[in-house]
Coordinates of C-alpha atoms and ligand atoms in Angstrom, one line a residue:
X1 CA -10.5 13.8 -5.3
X2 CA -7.8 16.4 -3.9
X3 CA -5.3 17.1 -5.9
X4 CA -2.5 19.6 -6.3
X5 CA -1.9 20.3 -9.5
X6 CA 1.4 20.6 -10.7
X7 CA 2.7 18.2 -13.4
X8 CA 6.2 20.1 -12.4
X9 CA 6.5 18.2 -8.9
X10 CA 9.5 16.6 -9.3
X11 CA 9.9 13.2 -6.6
X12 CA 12.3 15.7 -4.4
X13 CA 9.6 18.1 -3.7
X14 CA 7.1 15.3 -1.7
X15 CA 7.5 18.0 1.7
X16 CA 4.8 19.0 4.0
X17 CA 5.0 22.6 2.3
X18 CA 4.1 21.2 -0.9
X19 CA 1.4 19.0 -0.1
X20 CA -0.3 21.2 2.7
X21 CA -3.1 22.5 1.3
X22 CA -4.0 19.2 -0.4
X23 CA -3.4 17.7 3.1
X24 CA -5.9 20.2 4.9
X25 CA -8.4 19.4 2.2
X26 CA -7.9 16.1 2.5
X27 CA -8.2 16.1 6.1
X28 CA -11.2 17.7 5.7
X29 CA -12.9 15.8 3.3
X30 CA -12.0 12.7 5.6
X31 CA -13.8 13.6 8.5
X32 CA -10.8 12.5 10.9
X33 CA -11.8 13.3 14.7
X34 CA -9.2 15.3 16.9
X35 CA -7.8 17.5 14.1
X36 CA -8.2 21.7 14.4
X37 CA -8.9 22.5 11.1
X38 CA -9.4 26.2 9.9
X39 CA -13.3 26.8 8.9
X40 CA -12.5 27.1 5.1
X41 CA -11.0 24.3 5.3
X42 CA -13.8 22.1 6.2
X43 CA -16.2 24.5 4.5
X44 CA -14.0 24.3 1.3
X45 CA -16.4 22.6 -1.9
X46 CA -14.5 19.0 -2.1
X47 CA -15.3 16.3 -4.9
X48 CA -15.6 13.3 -2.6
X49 CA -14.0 10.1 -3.9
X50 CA -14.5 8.8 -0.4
X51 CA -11.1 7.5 -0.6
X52 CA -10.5 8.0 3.3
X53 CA -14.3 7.3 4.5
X54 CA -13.0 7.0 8.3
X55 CA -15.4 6.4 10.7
X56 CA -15.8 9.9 12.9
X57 CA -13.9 8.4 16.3
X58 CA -10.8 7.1 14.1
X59 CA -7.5 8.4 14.4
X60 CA -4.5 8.7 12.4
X61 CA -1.6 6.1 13.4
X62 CA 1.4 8.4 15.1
X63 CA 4.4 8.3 12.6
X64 CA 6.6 6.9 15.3
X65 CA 4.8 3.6 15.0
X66 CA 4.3 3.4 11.2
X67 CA 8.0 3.8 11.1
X68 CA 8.9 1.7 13.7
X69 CA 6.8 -1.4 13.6
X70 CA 6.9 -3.5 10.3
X71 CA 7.0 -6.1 8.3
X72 CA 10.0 -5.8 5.4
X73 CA 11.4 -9.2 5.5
X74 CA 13.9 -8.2 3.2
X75 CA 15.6 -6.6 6.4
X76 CA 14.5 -8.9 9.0
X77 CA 11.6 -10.8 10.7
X78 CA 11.4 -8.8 13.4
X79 CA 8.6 -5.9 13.6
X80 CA 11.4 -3.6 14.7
X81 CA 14.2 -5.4 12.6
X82 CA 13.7 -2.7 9.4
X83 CA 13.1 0.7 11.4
X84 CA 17.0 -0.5 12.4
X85 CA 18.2 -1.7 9.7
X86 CA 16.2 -0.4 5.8
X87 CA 18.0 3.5 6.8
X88 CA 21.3 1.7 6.4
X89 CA 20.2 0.7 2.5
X90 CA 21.0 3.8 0.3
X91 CA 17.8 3.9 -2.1
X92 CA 19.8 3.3 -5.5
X93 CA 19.8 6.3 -8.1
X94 CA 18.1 7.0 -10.3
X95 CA 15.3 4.3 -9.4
X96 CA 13.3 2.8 -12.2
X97 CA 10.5 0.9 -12.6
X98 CA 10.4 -1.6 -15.2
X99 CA 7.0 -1.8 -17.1
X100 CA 6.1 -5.3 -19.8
X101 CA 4.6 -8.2 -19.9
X102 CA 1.1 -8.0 -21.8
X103 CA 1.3 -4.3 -23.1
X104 CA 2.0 -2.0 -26.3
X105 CA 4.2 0.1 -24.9
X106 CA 6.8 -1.5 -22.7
X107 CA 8.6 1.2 -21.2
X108 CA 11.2 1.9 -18.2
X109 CA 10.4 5.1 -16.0
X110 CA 12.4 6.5 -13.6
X111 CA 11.3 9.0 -10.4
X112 CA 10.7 12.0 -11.9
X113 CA 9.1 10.7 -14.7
X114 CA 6.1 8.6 -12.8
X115 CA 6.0 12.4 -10.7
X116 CA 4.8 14.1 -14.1
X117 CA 2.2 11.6 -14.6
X118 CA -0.3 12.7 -12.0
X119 CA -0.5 15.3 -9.0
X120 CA 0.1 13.9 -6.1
X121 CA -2.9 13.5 -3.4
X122 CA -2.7 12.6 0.5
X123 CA -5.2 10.1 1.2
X124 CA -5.0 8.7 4.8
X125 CA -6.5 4.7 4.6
X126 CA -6.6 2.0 7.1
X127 CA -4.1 -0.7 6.9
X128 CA -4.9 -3.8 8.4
X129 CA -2.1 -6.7 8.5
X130 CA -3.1 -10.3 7.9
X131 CA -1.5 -10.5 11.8
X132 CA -4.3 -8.6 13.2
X133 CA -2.9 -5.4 13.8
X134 CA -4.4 -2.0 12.0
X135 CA -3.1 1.3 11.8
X136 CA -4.4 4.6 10.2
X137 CA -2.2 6.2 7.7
X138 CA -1.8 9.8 5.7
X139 CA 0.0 8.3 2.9
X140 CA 1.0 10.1 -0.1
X141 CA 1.1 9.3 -4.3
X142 CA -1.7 8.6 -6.5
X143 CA -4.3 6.1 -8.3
X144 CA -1.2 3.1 -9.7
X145 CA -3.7 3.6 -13.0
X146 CA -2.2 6.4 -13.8
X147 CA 1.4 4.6 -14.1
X148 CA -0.3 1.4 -15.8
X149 CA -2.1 3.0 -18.6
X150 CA 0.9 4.4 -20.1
X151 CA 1.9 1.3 -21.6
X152 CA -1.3 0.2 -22.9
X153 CA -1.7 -3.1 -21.3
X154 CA -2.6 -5.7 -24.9
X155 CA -6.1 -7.6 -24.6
X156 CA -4.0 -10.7 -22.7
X157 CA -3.5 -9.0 -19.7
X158 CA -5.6 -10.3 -16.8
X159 CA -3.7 -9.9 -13.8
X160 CA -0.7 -7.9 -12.8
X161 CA 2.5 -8.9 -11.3
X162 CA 5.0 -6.2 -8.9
X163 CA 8.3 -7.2 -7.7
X164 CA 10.0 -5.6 -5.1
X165 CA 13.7 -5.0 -5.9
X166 CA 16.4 -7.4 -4.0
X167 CA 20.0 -6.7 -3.3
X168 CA 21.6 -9.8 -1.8
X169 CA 24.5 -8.0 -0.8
X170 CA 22.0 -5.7 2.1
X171 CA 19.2 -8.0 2.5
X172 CA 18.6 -10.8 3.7
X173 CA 18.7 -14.3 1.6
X174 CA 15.3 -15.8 0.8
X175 CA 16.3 -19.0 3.7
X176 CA 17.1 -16.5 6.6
X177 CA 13.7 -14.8 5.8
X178 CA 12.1 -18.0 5.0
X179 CA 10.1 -16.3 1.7
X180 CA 11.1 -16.5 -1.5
X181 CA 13.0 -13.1 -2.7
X182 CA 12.6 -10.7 -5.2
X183 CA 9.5 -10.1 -2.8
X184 CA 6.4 -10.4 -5.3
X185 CA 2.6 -9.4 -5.0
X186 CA 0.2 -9.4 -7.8
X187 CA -3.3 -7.7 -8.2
X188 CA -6.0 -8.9 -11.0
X189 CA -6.8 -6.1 -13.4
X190 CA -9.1 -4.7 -12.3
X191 CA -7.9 -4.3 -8.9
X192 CA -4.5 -2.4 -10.0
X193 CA -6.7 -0.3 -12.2
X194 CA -9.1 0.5 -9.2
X195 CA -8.7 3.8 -8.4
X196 CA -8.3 3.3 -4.3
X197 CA -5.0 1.4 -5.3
X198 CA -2.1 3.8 -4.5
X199 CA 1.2 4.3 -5.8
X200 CA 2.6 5.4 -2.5
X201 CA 5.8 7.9 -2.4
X202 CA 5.2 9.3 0.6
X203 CA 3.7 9.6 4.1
X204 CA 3.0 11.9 6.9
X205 CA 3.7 15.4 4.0
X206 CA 7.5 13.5 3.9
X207 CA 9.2 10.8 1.3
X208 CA 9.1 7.5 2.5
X209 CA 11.0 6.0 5.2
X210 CA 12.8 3.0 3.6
X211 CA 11.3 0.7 6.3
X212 CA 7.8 1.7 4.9
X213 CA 9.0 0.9 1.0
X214 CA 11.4 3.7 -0.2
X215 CA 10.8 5.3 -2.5
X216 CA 7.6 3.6 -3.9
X217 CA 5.6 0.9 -2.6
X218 CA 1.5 0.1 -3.5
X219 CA -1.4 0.8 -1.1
X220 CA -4.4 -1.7 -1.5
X221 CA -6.6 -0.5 1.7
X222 CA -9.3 -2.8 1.1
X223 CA -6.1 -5.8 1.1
X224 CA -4.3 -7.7 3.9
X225 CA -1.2 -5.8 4.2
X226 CA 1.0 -8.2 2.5
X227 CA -0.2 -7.3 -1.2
X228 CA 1.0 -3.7 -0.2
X229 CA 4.3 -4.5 -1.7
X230 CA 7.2 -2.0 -0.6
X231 CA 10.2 -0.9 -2.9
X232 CA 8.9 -1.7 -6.3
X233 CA 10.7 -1.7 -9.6
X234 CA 9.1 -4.2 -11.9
X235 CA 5.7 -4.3 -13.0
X236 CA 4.8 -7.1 -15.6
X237 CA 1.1 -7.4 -17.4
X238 CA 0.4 -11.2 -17.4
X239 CA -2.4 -13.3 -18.3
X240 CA -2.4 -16.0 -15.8
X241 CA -2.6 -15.2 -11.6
X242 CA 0.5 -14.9 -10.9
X243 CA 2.9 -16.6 -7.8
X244 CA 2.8 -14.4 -5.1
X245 CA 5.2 -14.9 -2.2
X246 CA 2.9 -15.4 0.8
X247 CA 0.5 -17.9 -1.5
X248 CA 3.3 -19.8 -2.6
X249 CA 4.8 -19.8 1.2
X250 CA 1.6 -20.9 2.8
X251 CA -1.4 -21.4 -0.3
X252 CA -4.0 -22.5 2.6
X253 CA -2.8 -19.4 4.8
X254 CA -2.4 -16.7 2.7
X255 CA -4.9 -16.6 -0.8
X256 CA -4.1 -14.3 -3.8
X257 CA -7.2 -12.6 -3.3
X258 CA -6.4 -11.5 0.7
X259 CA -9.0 -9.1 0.9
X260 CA -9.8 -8.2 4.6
X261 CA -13.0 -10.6 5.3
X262 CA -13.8 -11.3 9.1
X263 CA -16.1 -14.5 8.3
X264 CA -12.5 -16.2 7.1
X265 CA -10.2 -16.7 9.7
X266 CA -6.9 -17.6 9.2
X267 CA -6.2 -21.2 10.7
X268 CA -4.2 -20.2 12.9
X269 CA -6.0 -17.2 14.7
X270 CA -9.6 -15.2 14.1
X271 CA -9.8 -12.3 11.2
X272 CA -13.0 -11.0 13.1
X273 CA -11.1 -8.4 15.3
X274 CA -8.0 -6.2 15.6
X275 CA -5.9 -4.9 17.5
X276 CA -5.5 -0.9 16.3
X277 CA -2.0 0.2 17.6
X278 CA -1.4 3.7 19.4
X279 CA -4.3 3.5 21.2
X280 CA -6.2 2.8 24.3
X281 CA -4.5 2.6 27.5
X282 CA -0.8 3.9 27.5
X283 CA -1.1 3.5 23.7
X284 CA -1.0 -0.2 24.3
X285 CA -4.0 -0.3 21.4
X286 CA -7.8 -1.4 21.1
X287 CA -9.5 -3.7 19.5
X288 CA -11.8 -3.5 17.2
X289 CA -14.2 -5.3 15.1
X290 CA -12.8 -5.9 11.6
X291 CA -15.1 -4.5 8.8
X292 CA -15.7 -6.3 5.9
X293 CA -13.0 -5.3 3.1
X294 CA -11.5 -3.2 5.8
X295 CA -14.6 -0.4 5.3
X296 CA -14.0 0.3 1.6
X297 CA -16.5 -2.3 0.6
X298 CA -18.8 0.5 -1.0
X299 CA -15.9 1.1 -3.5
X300 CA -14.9 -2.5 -4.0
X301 CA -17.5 -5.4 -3.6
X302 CA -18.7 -4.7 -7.0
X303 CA -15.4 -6.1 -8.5
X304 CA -16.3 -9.7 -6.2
X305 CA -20.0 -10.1 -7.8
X306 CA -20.8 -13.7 -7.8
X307 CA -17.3 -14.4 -6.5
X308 CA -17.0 -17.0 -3.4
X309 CA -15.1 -15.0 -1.0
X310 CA -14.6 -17.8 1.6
X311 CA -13.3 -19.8 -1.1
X312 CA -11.4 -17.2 -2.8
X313 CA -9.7 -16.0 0.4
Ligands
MTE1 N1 7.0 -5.7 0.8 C1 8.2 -6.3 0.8 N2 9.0 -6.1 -0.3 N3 8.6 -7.1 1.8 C2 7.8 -7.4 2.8 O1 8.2 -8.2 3.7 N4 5.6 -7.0 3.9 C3 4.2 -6.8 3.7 C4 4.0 -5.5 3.0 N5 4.9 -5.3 1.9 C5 6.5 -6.8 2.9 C6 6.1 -5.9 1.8 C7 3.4 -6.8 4.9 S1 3.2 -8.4 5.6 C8 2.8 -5.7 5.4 S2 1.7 -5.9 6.7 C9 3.1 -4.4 4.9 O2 4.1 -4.4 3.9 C10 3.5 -3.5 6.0 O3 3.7 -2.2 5.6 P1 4.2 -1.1 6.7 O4 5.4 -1.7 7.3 O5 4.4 0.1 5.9 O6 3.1 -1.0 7.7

């Protein structure tokens, strides 16, 4: 994997300048079509956690709709309801992060602290929304594992559960945005501990826009969009699947599992295609066959063995 290393990075530094060289390496590594990169760039020896295996005509997302089309209920329904109204939140400092539940070691970190843990890597991965929409991403952070192993989860744990944090005073109430609030998302073991499962504090070689989950959110590329959760602060080991919001919302809807599958549809529409923004015709975007955990299936089926997917949606 790319990695800068510097345990000195402090959560302030996440700029373009820092990350560059990682990001050309990345780039690289990643195969992305359309981008100039310098010989030794490409040429450059590169340990290949195929964290970003793009397929060669793919594109990165342009920022302007990453940041501007979303789905933060906490600041409205609309897609373009938290590009207008998550910059008027000021990110409360310092921001921790909460860590118990099933482990040795509770412990509460703060920014700078989950900075030191690991160098930061870019690692650009398709997104695709349970909506049917996909974009291509350069996110920045690292593997979540290297946050969860510092509390030494006990022998109970068996699933993991995030919260996002909530602020009735800025957001909206849980009956205006018709989901129950804190926002929470929860990954089985395994899964947080995969190492394609980002702690995201960046994007595009900047910090986080608040719409996009200032100033950490998760990344599960192989996962409807939904369990990305944005704007964590708690994190809590448990042994039992946890309530997510979207399952408890709609359980025949929305599953715990949610990874991307185009043999289930959703009873309402088809999961078999997408529509990926930007592109195409006046950027009005394409579609596109969806790929079977979103393309990383290489990395991840191993973890479904056995494991009814249609059932387990
Ligand atoms: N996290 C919180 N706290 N609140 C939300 O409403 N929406 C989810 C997920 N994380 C959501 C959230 C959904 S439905 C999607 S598709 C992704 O965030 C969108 O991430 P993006 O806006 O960065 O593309």
């Amino acid at each position: 994997m790319i990695i800068r290393h510097s345990p000195d990075l402090r959560y302030s530094d996440v700029t373009p300048k820092q990350v560059y060289l990682n990001r050309r390496r990345f780039l690289a590594a990643s195969g992305v079509a359309g981008l100039a990169l310098p010989f030794a760039a490409r040429a450059a020896k590169l340990s290949t956690t195929k964290s970003s295996n793009l397929g060669g005509n793919e594109k990165v997302t342009s920022k302007e709709i990453v940041s501007g089309y979303n789905n933060y209920y906490e600041f409205g329904t609309g897609k373009q309801d938290p590009a207008e109204n998550a910059p008027k939140w000021k990110v409360p400092s310092p921001w921790t992060v909460q860590i118990g539940g099933e482990v040795m070691k509770p412990k509460t970190f703060d920014l700078d602290a989950i900075m030191k843990l690991a160098p930061v890597e870019e690692r650009i991965y398709r997104h695709r929304c349970v909506e049917a929409w996909s974009i291509v991403v350069p996110w920045i952070g690292f593997s979540l594992n290297n946050l969860l192993k510092q509390v030494e989860p006990t022998a109970k744990a068996k699933f993991v559960q995030f919260d996002t944090y909530y602020d009735p005073k800025i957001m909206l109430s849980p009956r205006e945005a018709g989901i129950p609030f804190p926002y929470k998302e929860g990954l089985r073991l395994d899964e947080a501990m995969h190492n394609l499962t980002l702690l995201g504090m960046g994007m595009y070689g900047e910090t986080l826009p608040n719409q996009n989950g200032a100033p950490l959110r998760l990344v599960i590329p192989w996962k409807y969009g939904f369990k990305s959760i944005k704007s964590v602060n708690k994190i809590t080991f448990v042994e039992t699947q946890p309530k997510t919001d979207w399952a408890a919302y709609a359980p025949g809807e929305y599953g715990f599992y949610s990874n991307v599958n185009p043999k289930r549809d959703h009873p309402r529409w088809t999961q078999a295609k997408e529509r990926r923004l930007g592109e195409g015709f006046l950027g009005r975007g394409i579609e596109k066959d969806t790929v079977m955990f979103n393309g990383y299936g290489d990395q991840v089926a191993g973890m479904y063995t056995g494991m009814d997917l249609m059932k387990n949606y």
